[in-house]
Every structure is written in structure tokens, then in C-alpha cells.
């Protein structure tokens, strides 16, 4: 066993007990990146090796700041990290270096993490396929001809291959869950407001996306979540949250788990995904939990219309200045142009209709959670697709009418800001990994992580089937 086989928490204890030197961990990390990243393209904007080794030596002799003391981490290339470029995958921002840390990044540094570079993303994080004209394409470590998912694709691949032990991600439409599922690792979309984002622009209206942690174990996931969380003065809708890591020492008790399946036939799935998901559910039931089928609780079309309107409005609000300038508009990817153009034409009445549908779905969820503790859906409706495809255009004979329709399975949680933990559930006959979404009511991160820990103790999929690198 090498230091790269240790979990993040194990590395933390080993460094604290002086059984592992920070410089040893940094050297091993950079060696692993050098060995495997060229074929995968997960980590971008990697800092100079000599500079990183110098920082590791300085941290080695410095007072311990927190549990991440001396642990290398790379930041998703949508977030600002002081001294590193924030390209967002767009040529419009390539080479622009951040002069400050976003709150989440500052919290990681305050806990002792050493930021070594960035992880790759789709342009502006749009689309669950990590490719862009600045850094290129990130490929799946289990099949280099397949996508890694996205938008946290670089982070997921770096975790799966041992280049990182923990990573940050963000999630609007499955951007933590989809790549975690497709790379055999864990990802957590927290309750909206638990992990505050950078308080720039509007801080009230656009409650769709959130930051969150990714890891190879639920315990590391909990530890990173606890580091990221906490109210932020500039974010009025940020909330306090109970620490989750201490909860993992206790089992969750018998949980009532509801399987939503294909949402009453509304969601098409590629062959093999539902059977694999149902097999995992039977294993979860074997842990002492009560599994039941849940009929489609809400009109799928109404939910989809609400989501696409609110999403387009949110994206347009952020990117419209680039769209309004004819010189920069043509340099935006097609999906970004489509979202902005659509969002700018929405009327107040249409937005109110979308918001009312969201409110009705939230009230429906509250009724569901009186009878069910955890709702379950697959993490994606298809297997990782070929890297040459921009997006999926058909699933099980059903035409996908937008660039993101194939990820409809993630919006029940996204639309109303519910917490979700992706757990890896094994592999299909095609050798590709898949995941399940464990969805709970607001503030249920601890319970979901307890269930994920039970599952991990039973299966440990990230170690049971590592990618061949």
C-alpha cells in the first residue's frame, strides 16, 4: 500500500502523527498525475512542480491548520482560486488569473489544503460532457472512448484514478451526480444554501445550482462537506448545518426507501440501467431497510417545463452580457446561446408559472417524506456515451428534444434544492459504471451519508473495481 491508497481522512491522521510527510504525499500525487493525466485530461492548469514541492516543504514545518493540512486538491475550473486561471472552459476567459479565493476555496485552504491546479469542465459547465475549446476533452478512465460526464467530470476522473483523494464539485443539473456515477465514486449535492457560493450578482432569485463535495468514501465526503458548509454574510439564503462526519459512526436505523424507477414510464432508460439499479436496491434492502415502489408522484412534463424555464432564466441572467455583444456571442457554445436566447424571451407570467410548479412539487415532496425516508432514482438515464458525441440524442427509441433532456432524471431533486448522495452501484455488461441517487428532505445529509456508509462497508466499489491505469 502506498500513501495514495489512503483515504483523505487516513492521510490526515498519518500526517498529524508524522507517519506521512507532506512532501512525500505531494511527490506521489504529482507522480500519479504525470503518469495518468495525459491520457485522461482531468487536471488542468497544474502548477509548477518545483513550486508545489516548495509549498509542501513549507507546510510540513508549519502549524497544523485543519484536517486537510498538506493534502493536495484541485479546484473545479468554474470557481476562482487565487493565482490560478479560471477559464470556465471558454476562450473568452482563457488565461485570466483569479486574484482571490471564492468562499468555498478559502475554506479549503483554511483547513490546510494545498491547491495544485484545476479540474476540467464543459464550457460554462453546460452539458454533462466535459469538453471545451480551452483544455480539450476529459475521458472516462474505464473506457477512454467514452465521456466522463460533467460538469464535474475532471474532478470525478481525478478521484477515480487516485490523482486526488477529495474534490469540490458543483451541481445544477446533475453535475456532481452524473460524473460520480459514471466514474465509480461518490458525490453529494447538499441542501441548497448549505454550501454558499461566491456572493456576486443576484443572491436571491436563482436557487438551482449548488457547490458540493466528491470523494471515494462517504467519510471523506462528509468531512469535506463539513469543511465547505456554514452561513456566509454575503449570502442571505445560506444556512447553518449540523456536522455530518460524527454521524457516520452510527447506523441510520431501518429506513423506508422508495424506488421511483422510470417515473411511471415518463423517463426512458438505456438497457441494463434499471436492472442494475434494482439489484443494488435489493442489496440495500438486505441491510435491513424497507424497499417499496413509489408511483410517479408528480406530472413529469410540468416539472420539466418548470425546470427548463427557470434554468434558462438563470443562465441568461449570468451570461447575457456575452450574448449581447456580437463579437463574443459567436464564441459561445451553441447550447449556451440557446439557453440565453430562450431565457431572455421568458415573460413574468411564464416565470411565475414555473415557480408555482416548483412550489407544488416541493409540497408534494414534503408529503412523500412523511411516508418515505429516502427516495431513489438512477444517476443517469444512459451509460457513458462516445466522446465524439456532443450530447445524447436518443434513449431507447425516444428522441431527446434538447441538449440536456437525457439528464431529466436528476431534476426532481435539483428543482427544489433537496440533498442527494450518489452511490456507485457496480458495472453493466459493457464494463461501464453506474450510480444511484439517494434523495432526502432538506437537511437530511447526515442520514443519507449514514446509508451511503452502510453501502460502502458492504461493497466498496471504488476499490473493488479500480480503473486500469
CSV table of C-alpha atoms in Angstrom, one decimal:
chain,number,residue,atom,x,y,z
A,1,UNK,CA,0.0,0.0,0.0
A,2,UNK,CA,1.2,3.5,-0.9
A,3,UNK,CA,0.1,6.8,0.5
A,4,UNK,CA,-2.2,7.2,-2.5
A,5,UNK,CA,-4.2,4.2,-1.3
A,6,UNK,CA,-5.1,6.0,1.9
A,7,UNK,CA,-8.4,7.9,2.1
A,8,UNK,CA,-8.2,11.6,2.7
A,9,UNK,CA,-9.0,11.1,6.4
A,10,UNK,CA,-6.4,8.4,6.7
A,11,UNK,CA,-3.8,10.7,5.1
A,12,UNK,CA,-4.8,13.5,7.5
A,13,UNK,CA,-4.2,11.2,10.5
A,14,UNK,CA,-0.9,9.9,9.1
A,15,UNK,CA,0.4,13.5,8.5
A,16,UNK,CA,-0.7,14.5,12.0
A,17,UNK,CA,1.1,11.5,13.6
A,18,UNK,CA,4.1,12.2,11.4
A,19,UNK,CA,3.8,8.8,9.7
A,20,UNK,CA,3.4,10.5,6.4
A,21,UNK,CA,5.3,13.6,5.2
A,22,UNK,CA,3.5,16.3,3.3
A,23,UNK,CA,6.4,16.3,0.8
A,24,UNK,CA,6.1,12.5,0.3
A,25,UNK,CA,2.3,12.9,-0.4
A,26,UNK,CA,2.9,15.8,-2.8
A,27,UNK,CA,5.6,13.9,-4.7
A,28,UNK,CA,3.4,10.8,-5.0
A,29,UNK,CA,0.4,12.9,-6.2
A,30,UNK,CA,2.4,14.7,-8.8
A,31,UNK,CA,4.0,11.4,-10.0
A,32,UNK,CA,0.5,9.9,-10.4
A,33,UNK,CA,-0.7,12.9,-12.3
A,34,UNK,CA,2.3,12.8,-14.6
A,35,UNK,CA,1.7,9.1,-15.2
A,36,UNK,CA,-2.0,9.1,-16.0
A,37,UNK,CA,-3.4,12.6,-16.6
A,38,UNK,CA,-2.0,12.8,-20.1
A,39,UNK,CA,-4.4,10.1,-21.3
A,40,UNK,CA,-7.4,11.4,-19.3
A,41,UNK,CA,-7.1,15.2,-19.2
A,42,UNK,CA,-8.8,15.5,-15.8
A,43,UNK,CA,-6.5,18.1,-14.1
A,44,UNK,CA,-5.7,21.3,-16.0
A,45,UNK,CA,-3.7,24.4,-15.1
A,46,UNK,CA,-1.4,22.3,-12.9
A,47,UNK,CA,1.0,24.5,-11.0
A,48,UNK,CA,4.8,24.2,-11.4
A,49,UNK,CA,6.2,21.1,-9.7
A,50,UNK,CA,9.1,22.9,-8.0
A,51,UNK,CA,6.7,25.5,-6.6
A,52,UNK,CA,4.4,22.8,-5.3
A,53,UNK,CA,7.2,20.9,-3.7
A,54,UNK,CA,8.4,24.1,-2.1
A,55,UNK,CA,4.9,24.8,-0.7
A,56,UNK,CA,4.8,21.2,0.6
A,57,UNK,CA,8.0,21.6,2.5
A,58,UNK,CA,6.8,24.9,4.0
A,59,UNK,CA,3.5,23.3,5.1
A,60,UNK,CA,5.4,20.3,6.5
A,61,UNK,CA,7.1,22.6,9.0
A,62,UNK,CA,4.1,24.9,9.6
A,63,UNK,CA,1.5,24.7,12.4
A,64,UNK,CA,-1.4,22.4,11.6
A,65,UNK,CA,-4.4,24.4,10.2
A,66,UNK,CA,-7.0,21.7,9.9
A,67,UNK,CA,-7.8,18.2,8.8
A,68,UNK,CA,-6.8,19.0,5.2
A,69,UNK,CA,-3.3,20.1,6.3
A,70,UNK,CA,-0.9,19.2,3.5
A,71,UNK,CA,-3.5,17.3,1.3
A,72,UNK,CA,-3.4,18.3,-2.4
A,73,UNK,CA,-6.6,19.3,-4.0
A,74,UNK,CA,-7.5,20.8,-7.4
A,75,UNK,CA,-10.5,23.2,-7.8
A,76,UNK,CA,-13.2,22.8,-10.4
A,77,UNK,CA,-12.5,25.3,-13.2
A,78,UNK,CA,-15.7,27.2,-12.6
A,79,UNK,CA,-14.5,28.6,-9.2
A,80,UNK,CA,-11.9,31.2,-8.5
A,81,UNK,CA,-8.8,30.1,-6.8
A,82,UNK,CA,-6.2,32.9,-6.1
A,83,UNK,CA,-3.2,32.7,-8.5
A,84,UNK,CA,-4.8,30.2,-10.9
A,85,UNK,CA,-6.7,30.7,-14.2
A,86,UNK,CA,-10.5,30.4,-14.2
A,87,UNK,CA,-11.2,29.6,-17.8
A,88,UNK,CA,-14.7,28.1,-17.3
A,89,UNK,CA,-13.8,26.2,-20.4
A,90,UNK,CA,-14.4,29.3,-22.5
A,91,UNK,CA,-11.9,31.0,-24.8
A,92,UNK,CA,-13.4,34.3,-23.6
A,93,UNK,CA,-11.8,33.7,-20.2
A,94,UNK,CA,-8.8,31.6,-21.0
A,95,UNK,CA,-5.6,32.8,-19.2
A,96,UNK,CA,-7.4,35.2,-16.8
A,97,UNK,CA,-5.9,34.6,-13.4
A,98,UNK,CA,-8.1,34.9,-10.3
A,99,UNK,CA,-6.9,37.4,-7.7
A,100,UNK,CA,-9.0,36.0,-4.8
A,101,UNK,CA,-10.4,32.8,-3.4
A,102,UNK,CA,-14.1,32.1,-3.6
A,103,UNK,CA,-15.5,31.4,-0.1
A,104,UNK,CA,-15.5,27.6,-0.7
A,105,UNK,CA,-11.9,27.6,-1.8
A,106,UNK,CA,-10.9,29.9,1.1
A,107,UNK,CA,-12.5,27.4,3.5
A,108,UNK,CA,-10.5,24.5,2.0
A,109,UNK,CA,-7.3,26.5,2.2
A,110,UNK,CA,-8.1,27.5,5.8
A,111,UNK,CA,-8.4,23.8,6.6
A,112,UNK,CA,-4.9,23.3,5.3
A,113,UNK,CA,-5.4,22.1,1.7
A,114,UNK,CA,-2.7,22.8,-0.9
A,115,UNK,CA,-4.3,23.8,-4.2
A,116,UNK,CA,-2.3,22.3,-7.0
A,117,UNK,CA,-4.4,23.2,-10.1
A,118,UNK,CA,-7.9,23.0,-11.5
A,119,UNK,CA,-10.2,20.2,-12.7
A,120,UNK,CA,-11.7,20.3,-16.2
A,121,UNK,CA,-15.3,21.2,-17.0
A,122,UNK,CA,-17.6,21.8,-20.0
A,123,UNK,CA,-17.8,25.3,-21.3
A,124,UNK,CA,-19.5,27.3,-18.6
A,125,UNK,CA,-20.5,24.0,-17.0
A,126,UNK,CA,-23.2,23.4,-19.5
A,127,UNK,CA,-23.9,19.9,-20.6
A,128,UNK,CA,-23.0,16.6,-18.8
A,129,UNK,CA,-20.0,16.0,-21.1
A,130,UNK,CA,-16.6,17.5,-20.1
A,131,UNK,CA,-15.1,19.0,-23.2
A,132,UNK,CA,-14.2,22.6,-24.1
A,133,UNK,CA,-12.0,24.5,-26.6
A,134,UNK,CA,-9.6,25.7,-24.0
A,135,UNK,CA,-8.4,22.4,-22.3
A,136,UNK,CA,-10.0,19.7,-24.5
A,137,UNK,CA,-11.9,16.6,-23.5
A,138,UNK,CA,-11.8,14.6,-20.3
A,139,UNK,CA,-12.3,10.9,-21.0
A,140,UNK,CA,-13.7,8.1,-18.8
A,141,UNK,CA,-10.9,6.0,-17.1
A,142,UNK,CA,-12.9,2.8,-17.6
A,143,UNK,CA,-13.1,3.4,-21.3
A,144,UNK,CA,-11.1,6.2,-22.9
A,145,UNK,CA,-13.5,6.3,-25.8
A,146,UNK,CA,-16.4,7.4,-23.5
A,147,UNK,CA,-17.3,10.6,-21.7
A,148,UNK,CA,-16.5,11.2,-18.1
A,149,UNK,CA,-19.8,13.1,-17.7
A,150,UNK,CA,-20.0,16.6,-16.3
A,151,UNK,CA,-19.8,19.2,-15.4
A,152,UNK,CA,-17.6,17.9,-12.6
A,153,UNK,CA,-16.0,15.3,-15.0
A,154,UNK,CA,-12.4,16.3,-14.3
A,155,UNK,CA,-12.9,16.0,-10.6
A,156,UNK,CA,-14.6,12.6,-10.8
A,157,UNK,CA,-11.8,11.2,-13.0
A,158,UNK,CA,-9.1,12.6,-10.8
A,159,UNK,CA,-10.7,10.8,-7.8
A,160,UNK,CA,-11.3,7.5,-9.6
A,161,UNK,CA,-7.7,7.3,-10.7
A,162,UNK,CA,-6.1,8.4,-7.4
A,163,UNK,CA,-4.9,11.8,-8.6
A,164,UNK,CA,-6.9,13.3,-5.8
A,165,UNK,CA,-8.5,11.9,-2.6
A,166,UNK,CA,-11.2,14.6,-2.4
A,167,UNK,CA,-12.5,17.2,-4.8
A,168,UNK,CA,-15.0,20.0,-5.0
A,169,UNK,CA,-17.8,20.0,-7.5
A,170,UNK,CA,-20.9,21.9,-8.3
A,171,UNK,CA,-24.4,20.7,-9.4
A,172,UNK,CA,-27.2,22.4,-11.2
A,173,UNK,CA,-28.5,19.5,-13.4
A,174,UNK,CA,-26.6,16.5,-12.0
A,175,UNK,CA,-23.1,17.9,-12.4
A,176,UNK,CA,-22.0,16.2,-9.2
A,177,UNK,CA,-24.1,13.1,-9.5
A,178,UNK,CA,-23.7,12.1,-13.1
A,179,UNK,CA,-19.9,12.1,-13.2
A,180,UNK,CA,-19.7,10.4,-9.8
A,181,UNK,CA,-21.9,7.7,-11.1
A,182,UNK,CA,-20.0,7.3,-14.4
A,183,UNK,CA,-16.6,7.2,-12.6
A,184,UNK,CA,-17.5,4.8,-9.7
A,185,UNK,CA,-17.1,7.4,-6.9
A,186,UNK,CA,-19.3,9.3,-4.5
A,187,UNK,CA,-20.8,12.8,-5.0
A,188,UNK,CA,-23.1,14.9,-2.7
A,189,UNK,CA,-25.4,17.6,-3.8
A,190,UNK,CA,-26.2,19.4,-0.5
A,191,UNK,CA,-29.4,21.1,0.5
A,192,UNK,CA,-29.5,24.5,-1.3
A,193,UNK,CA,-27.8,27.2,0.8
A,194,UNK,CA,-25.7,24.7,2.9
A,195,UNK,CA,-22.5,25.4,0.9
A,196,UNK,CA,-22.6,29.1,-0.1
A,197,UNK,CA,-21.3,30.3,-3.4
A,198,UNK,CA,-19.5,33.5,-4.2
A,199,UNK,CA,-21.9,36.3,-3.4
A,200,UNK,CA,-21.7,38.1,-6.7
A,201,UNK,CA,-24.7,39.4,-8.7
A,202,UNK,CA,-28.1,38.3,-7.6
A,203,UNK,CA,-28.2,36.4,-4.3
A,204,UNK,CA,-31.9,35.8,-4.0
A,205,UNK,CA,-33.6,34.6,-7.2
A,206,UNK,CA,-31.6,31.8,-8.8
A,207,UNK,CA,-31.9,28.8,-6.4
A,208,UNK,CA,-30.9,26.0,-8.7
A,209,UNK,CA,-27.2,25.2,-8.5
A,210,UNK,CA,-25.0,24.4,-5.5
A,211,UNK,CA,-21.5,23.5,-4.6
A,212,UNK,CA,-20.7,20.2,-3.0
A,213,UNK,CA,-18.0,17.6,-2.3
A,214,UNK,CA,-16.9,14.5,-4.2
A,215,UNK,CA,-14.8,11.6,-2.8
A,216,UNK,CA,-14.0,7.9,-2.9
A,217,UNK,CA,-15.6,7.2,0.5
A,218,UNK,CA,-18.7,8.5,2.3
A,219,UNK,CA,-16.5,9.5,5.3
A,220,UNK,CA,-14.3,11.7,3.1
A,221,UNK,CA,-17.4,13.1,1.5
A,222,UNK,CA,-18.8,14.0,5.0
A,223,UNK,CA,-15.5,15.6,6.1
A,224,UNK,CA,-15.3,17.8,3.0
A,225,UNK,CA,-18.9,18.8,3.3
A,226,UNK,CA,-18.4,19.8,6.9
A,227,UNK,CA,-15.5,22.0,5.8
A,228,UNK,CA,-17.5,23.7,3.0
A,229,UNK,CA,-20.6,24.4,5.0
A,230,UNK,CA,-21.6,27.4,7.1
A,231,UNK,CA,-23.5,30.6,6.6
A,232,UNK,CA,-21.9,33.5,4.7
A,233,UNK,CA,-22.7,37.1,5.4
A,234,UNK,CA,-23.0,38.0,1.7
A,235,UNK,CA,-25.4,35.1,1.0
A,236,UNK,CA,-28.7,35.9,2.8
A,237,UNK,CA,-30.2,32.5,2.0
A,238,UNK,CA,-27.2,30.4,3.2
A,239,UNK,CA,-28.0,28.2,6.2
A,240,UNK,CA,-26.3,26.5,9.1
A,241,UNK,CA,-25.9,22.8,9.0
A,242,UNK,CA,-25.1,20.1,11.6
A,243,UNK,CA,-21.7,18.3,11.2
A,244,UNK,CA,-22.2,15.1,9.3
A,245,UNK,CA,-18.9,13.2,9.9
A,246,UNK,CA,-19.7,12.3,13.5
A,247,UNK,CA,-23.0,10.8,12.4
A,248,UNK,CA,-21.3,8.1,10.4
A,249,UNK,CA,-20.2,6.2,13.5
A,250,UNK,CA,-23.9,5.3,14.0
A,251,UNK,CA,-26.2,3.3,11.6
A,252,UNK,CA,-29.3,5.1,10.3
A,253,UNK,CA,-31.7,2.6,11.7
A,254,UNK,CA,-34.4,1.0,9.5
A,255,UNK,CA,-35.2,3.4,6.6
A,256,UNK,CA,-38.2,3.5,4.4
A,257,UNK,CA,-36.8,3.7,0.9
A,258,UNK,CA,-38.9,4.5,-2.1
A,259,UNK,CA,-38.0,3.4,-5.6
A,260,UNK,CA,-39.2,5.9,-8.3
A,261,UNK,CA,-37.9,3.8,-11.2
A,262,UNK,CA,-38.8,5.3,-14.6
A,263,UNK,CA,-41.3,7.7,-13.1
A,264,UNK,CA,-44.3,5.8,-14.3
A,265,UNK,CA,-42.8,5.3,-17.8
A,266,UNK,CA,-42.1,9.0,-18.3
A,267,UNK,CA,-38.3,8.5,-18.3
A,268,UNK,CA,-36.6,6.3,-20.9
A,269,UNK,CA,-33.5,4.3,-19.9
A,270,UNK,CA,-30.9,2.5,-21.9
A,271,UNK,CA,-30.9,-1.2,-21.5
A,272,UNK,CA,-29.3,-2.5,-18.3
A,273,UNK,CA,-29.5,0.6,-16.1
A,274,UNK,CA,-32.8,-0.2,-14.3
A,275,UNK,CA,-31.9,-3.9,-13.6
A,276,UNK,CA,-28.6,-2.9,-12.2
A,277,UNK,CA,-30.3,-0.2,-10.1
A,278,UNK,CA,-32.9,-2.7,-8.8
A,279,UNK,CA,-30.2,-5.2,-7.9
A,280,UNK,CA,-28.5,-2.6,-5.8
A,281,UNK,CA,-31.8,-1.8,-4.1
A,282,UNK,CA,-32.2,-5.5,-3.2
A,283,UNK,CA,-28.8,-5.3,-1.6
A,284,UNK,CA,-29.7,-2.2,0.3
A,285,UNK,CA,-32.9,-4.0,1.5
A,286,UNK,CA,-30.7,-6.8,2.7
A,287,UNK,CA,-29.1,-4.3,5.1
A,288,UNK,CA,-32.4,-4.2,7.0
A,289,UNK,CA,-34.2,-1.3,5.1
A,290,UNK,CA,-37.8,-1.4,3.8
A,291,UNK,CA,-37.9,-1.0,0.0
A,292,UNK,CA,-41.1,-0.1,-1.8
A,293,UNK,CA,-42.1,1.1,-5.3
A,294,UNK,CA,-43.4,4.7,-5.4
A,295,UNK,CA,-45.8,5.6,-8.2
A,296,UNK,CA,-45.0,8.8,-10.2
A,297,UNK,CA,-45.8,11.5,-7.6
A,298,UNK,CA,-45.9,14.5,-9.9
A,299,UNK,CA,-46.5,15.3,-13.6
A,300,UNK,CA,-43.1,14.8,-15.3
A,301,UNK,CA,-43.9,17.3,-18.1
A,302,UNK,CA,-45.0,20.0,-15.7
A,303,UNK,CA,-41.8,19.5,-13.7
A,304,UNK,CA,-39.7,19.6,-16.9
A,305,UNK,CA,-41.2,22.8,-18.2
A,306,UNK,CA,-40.7,24.4,-14.8
A,307,UNK,CA,-37.1,23.3,-14.8
A,308,UNK,CA,-36.2,24.4,-18.3
A,309,UNK,CA,-37.8,27.8,-17.9
A,310,UNK,CA,-36.1,28.5,-14.5
A,311,UNK,CA,-32.8,27.2,-15.8
A,312,UNK,CA,-32.8,29.2,-19.0
A,313,UNK,CA,-33.7,32.3,-17.0
A,314,UNK,CA,-30.9,31.7,-14.5
A,315,UNK,CA,-28.2,31.1,-17.2
A,316,UNK,CA,-29.4,34.1,-19.3
A,317,UNK,CA,-29.1,36.3,-16.3
A,318,UNK,CA,-25.5,35.4,-15.8
A,319,UNK,CA,-24.3,35.2,-19.4
A,320,UNK,CA,-26.4,37.8,-21.2
A,321,UNK,CA,-23.6,40.4,-21.4
A,322,UNK,CA,-21.6,38.0,-23.5
A,323,UNK,CA,-24.6,37.2,-25.7
A,324,UNK,CA,-25.5,40.9,-26.2
A,325,UNK,CA,-22.0,41.7,-27.7
A,326,UNK,CA,-22.0,40.4,-31.2
A,327,UNK,CA,-18.2,39.9,-31.0
A,328,UNK,CA,-18.4,37.5,-28.1
A,329,UNK,CA,-21.8,35.8,-28.9
A,330,UNK,CA,-20.4,33.7,-31.7
A,331,UNK,CA,-17.7,32.4,-29.4
A,332,UNK,CA,-20.2,30.9,-27.1
A,333,UNK,CA,-21.1,27.2,-27.5
A,334,UNK,CA,-24.4,26.5,-29.2
A,335,UNK,CA,-26.1,25.3,-26.0
A,336,UNK,CA,-25.2,28.5,-24.2
A,337,UNK,CA,-26.6,30.6,-27.0
A,338,UNK,CA,-29.8,28.6,-26.9
A,339,UNK,CA,-30.2,28.9,-23.1
A,340,UNK,CA,-29.6,32.7,-23.2
A,341,UNK,CA,-31.9,33.4,-26.1
A,342,UNK,CA,-34.6,31.3,-24.6
A,343,UNK,CA,-34.2,32.8,-21.1
A,344,UNK,CA,-34.3,36.4,-22.3
A,345,UNK,CA,-37.7,35.9,-24.0
A,346,UNK,CA,-39.5,34.5,-21.0
A,347,UNK,CA,-42.3,36.7,-19.6
A,348,UNK,CA,-43.0,37.3,-16.0
A,349,UNK,CA,-46.2,35.2,-16.3
A,350,UNK,CA,-44.2,32.3,-17.6
A,351,UNK,CA,-41.6,32.5,-14.8
A,352,UNK,CA,-44.4,32.7,-12.2
A,353,UNK,CA,-46.0,29.6,-13.7
A,354,UNK,CA,-42.6,27.8,-13.5
A,355,UNK,CA,-42.2,28.9,-9.9
A,356,UNK,CA,-45.7,27.8,-8.9
A,357,UNK,CA,-45.0,24.3,-10.4
A,358,UNK,CA,-41.7,24.2,-8.4
A,359,UNK,CA,-43.7,25.2,-5.2
A,360,UNK,CA,-46.3,22.5,-5.9
A,361,UNK,CA,-43.6,19.8,-6.4
A,362,UNK,CA,-41.9,20.9,-3.1
A,363,UNK,CA,-45.2,20.5,-1.2
A,364,UNK,CA,-45.6,17.1,-2.9
A,365,UNK,CA,-42.1,16.1,-1.7
A,366,UNK,CA,-43.0,17.1,1.9
A,367,UNK,CA,-46.0,14.8,1.7
A,368,UNK,CA,-43.8,12.0,0.3
A,369,UNK,CA,-41.2,12.3,3.1
A,370,UNK,CA,-43.9,11.8,5.7
A,371,UNK,CA,-44.2,8.2,4.4
A,372,UNK,CA,-40.7,7.7,2.9
A,373,UNK,CA,-37.2,8.5,4.4
A,374,UNK,CA,-35.2,8.2,1.2
A,375,UNK,CA,-36.3,8.4,-2.5
A,376,UNK,CA,-34.1,6.6,-5.1
A,377,UNK,CA,-33.5,7.2,-8.8
A,378,UNK,CA,-30.7,6.2,-11.1
A,379,UNK,CA,-28.0,8.8,-11.5
A,380,UNK,CA,-28.3,8.9,-15.3
A,381,UNK,CA,-30.7,7.5,-18.0
A,382,UNK,CA,-27.9,6.2,-20.2
A,383,UNK,CA,-24.4,4.8,-20.0
A,384,UNK,CA,-21.3,7.0,-20.7
A,385,UNK,CA,-21.6,7.8,-24.4
A,386,UNK,CA,-18.9,8.1,-27.0
A,387,UNK,CA,-16.6,11.2,-26.6
A,388,UNK,CA,-17.2,12.3,-30.1
A,389,UNK,CA,-20.9,13.0,-29.4
A,390,UNK,CA,-21.8,16.4,-28.0
A,391,UNK,CA,-24.9,15.0,-26.2
A,392,UNK,CA,-27.3,12.1,-26.3
A,393,UNK,CA,-29.9,12.4,-29.0
A,394,UNK,CA,-32.0,9.3,-28.4
A,395,UNK,CA,-32.6,6.9,-25.5
A,396,UNK,CA,-34.5,3.6,-26.0
A,397,UNK,CA,-36.0,4.9,-29.2
A,398,UNK,CA,-37.2,8.2,-27.6
A,399,UNK,CA,-35.9,11.4,-29.2
A,400,UNK,CA,-34.2,13.9,-26.9
A,401,UNK,CA,-35.6,17.3,-27.9
A,402,UNK,CA,-32.9,19.4,-26.1
A,403,UNK,CA,-29.2,19.1,-25.4
A,404,UNK,CA,-29.9,18.1,-21.8
A,405,UNK,CA,-33.2,16.2,-21.9
A,406,UNK,CA,-31.3,12.9,-21.4
A,407,UNK,CA,-30.5,14.1,-17.8
A,408,UNK,CA,-34.1,14.6,-16.9
A,409,UNK,CA,-33.8,12.0,-14.1
A,410,UNK,CA,-31.8,14.5,-11.9
A,411,UNK,CA,-34.2,17.4,-11.9
A,412,UNK,CA,-36.7,16.2,-9.2
A,413,UNK,CA,-34.0,17.0,-6.5
A,414,UNK,CA,-32.5,19.9,-8.3
A,415,UNK,CA,-35.7,21.8,-8.9
A,416,UNK,CA,-36.4,22.1,-5.1
A,417,UNK,CA,-32.9,22.0,-3.7
A,418,UNK,CA,-33.0,18.6,-2.0
A,419,UNK,CA,-29.9,16.8,-0.8
A,420,UNK,CA,-28.7,13.9,-2.8
A,421,UNK,CA,-25.8,11.4,-2.4
A,422,UNK,CA,-24.7,9.5,-5.5
A,423,UNK,CA,-23.5,6.0,-4.6
A,424,UNK,CA,-21.6,3.8,-7.1
A,425,UNK,CA,-23.6,0.6,-7.7
A,426,UNK,CA,-21.3,-1.5,-10.0
A,427,UNK,CA,-21.0,-2.1,-13.7
A,428,UNK,CA,-23.0,-3.1,-16.6
A,429,UNK,CA,-22.2,-5.9,-19.0
A,430,UNK,CA,-20.5,-3.2,-21.1
A,431,UNK,CA,-17.9,-2.7,-18.3
A,432,UNK,CA,-19.2,0.8,-17.6
A,433,UNK,CA,-20.1,2.1,-14.1
A,434,UNK,CA,-23.4,3.5,-12.9
A,435,UNK,CA,-24.8,5.1,-9.8
A,436,UNK,CA,-27.9,5.7,-7.7
A,437,UNK,CA,-29.3,9.0,-6.3
A,438,UNK,CA,-30.3,8.8,-2.6
A,439,UNK,CA,-32.6,11.7,-2.1
A,440,UNK,CA,-33.8,13.1,1.2
A,441,UNK,CA,-35.7,16.0,2.6
A,442,UNK,CA,-33.9,19.3,3.2
A,443,UNK,CA,-31.2,18.9,5.8
A,444,UNK,CA,-31.0,15.1,5.6
A,445,UNK,CA,-27.4,15.0,4.5
A,446,UNK,CA,-26.4,13.1,7.7
A,447,UNK,CA,-28.9,10.4,7.2
A,448,UNK,CA,-28.1,9.9,3.5
A,449,UNK,CA,-24.4,9.7,4.4
A,450,UNK,CA,-25.1,7.1,7.0
A,451,UNK,CA,-26.9,5.0,4.4
A,452,UNK,CA,-24.0,5.6,2.0
A,453,UNK,CA,-21.6,4.4,4.6
A,454,UNK,CA,-23.5,1.2,5.1
A,455,UNK,CA,-23.5,0.7,1.4
A,456,UNK,CA,-19.7,1.4,1.2
A,457,UNK,CA,-19.0,-1.1,4.0
A,458,UNK,CA,-20.9,-3.7,2.0
A,459,UNK,CA,-19.5,-3.0,-1.4
A,460,UNK,CA,-16.6,-0.5,-1.5
A,461,UNK,CA,-17.0,-0.2,-5.3
A,462,UNK,CA,-14.2,2.4,-5.8
A,463,UNK,CA,-11.6,0.0,-4.5
A,464,UNK,CA,-13.4,-3.2,-5.6
A,465,UNK,CA,-13.0,-2.2,-9.3
A,466,UNK,CA,-10.4,0.4,-10.0
A,467,UNK,CA,-9.8,1.7,-13.5
A,468,UNK,CA,-6.8,0.1,-15.2
A,469,UNK,CA,-4.3,3.0,-15.4
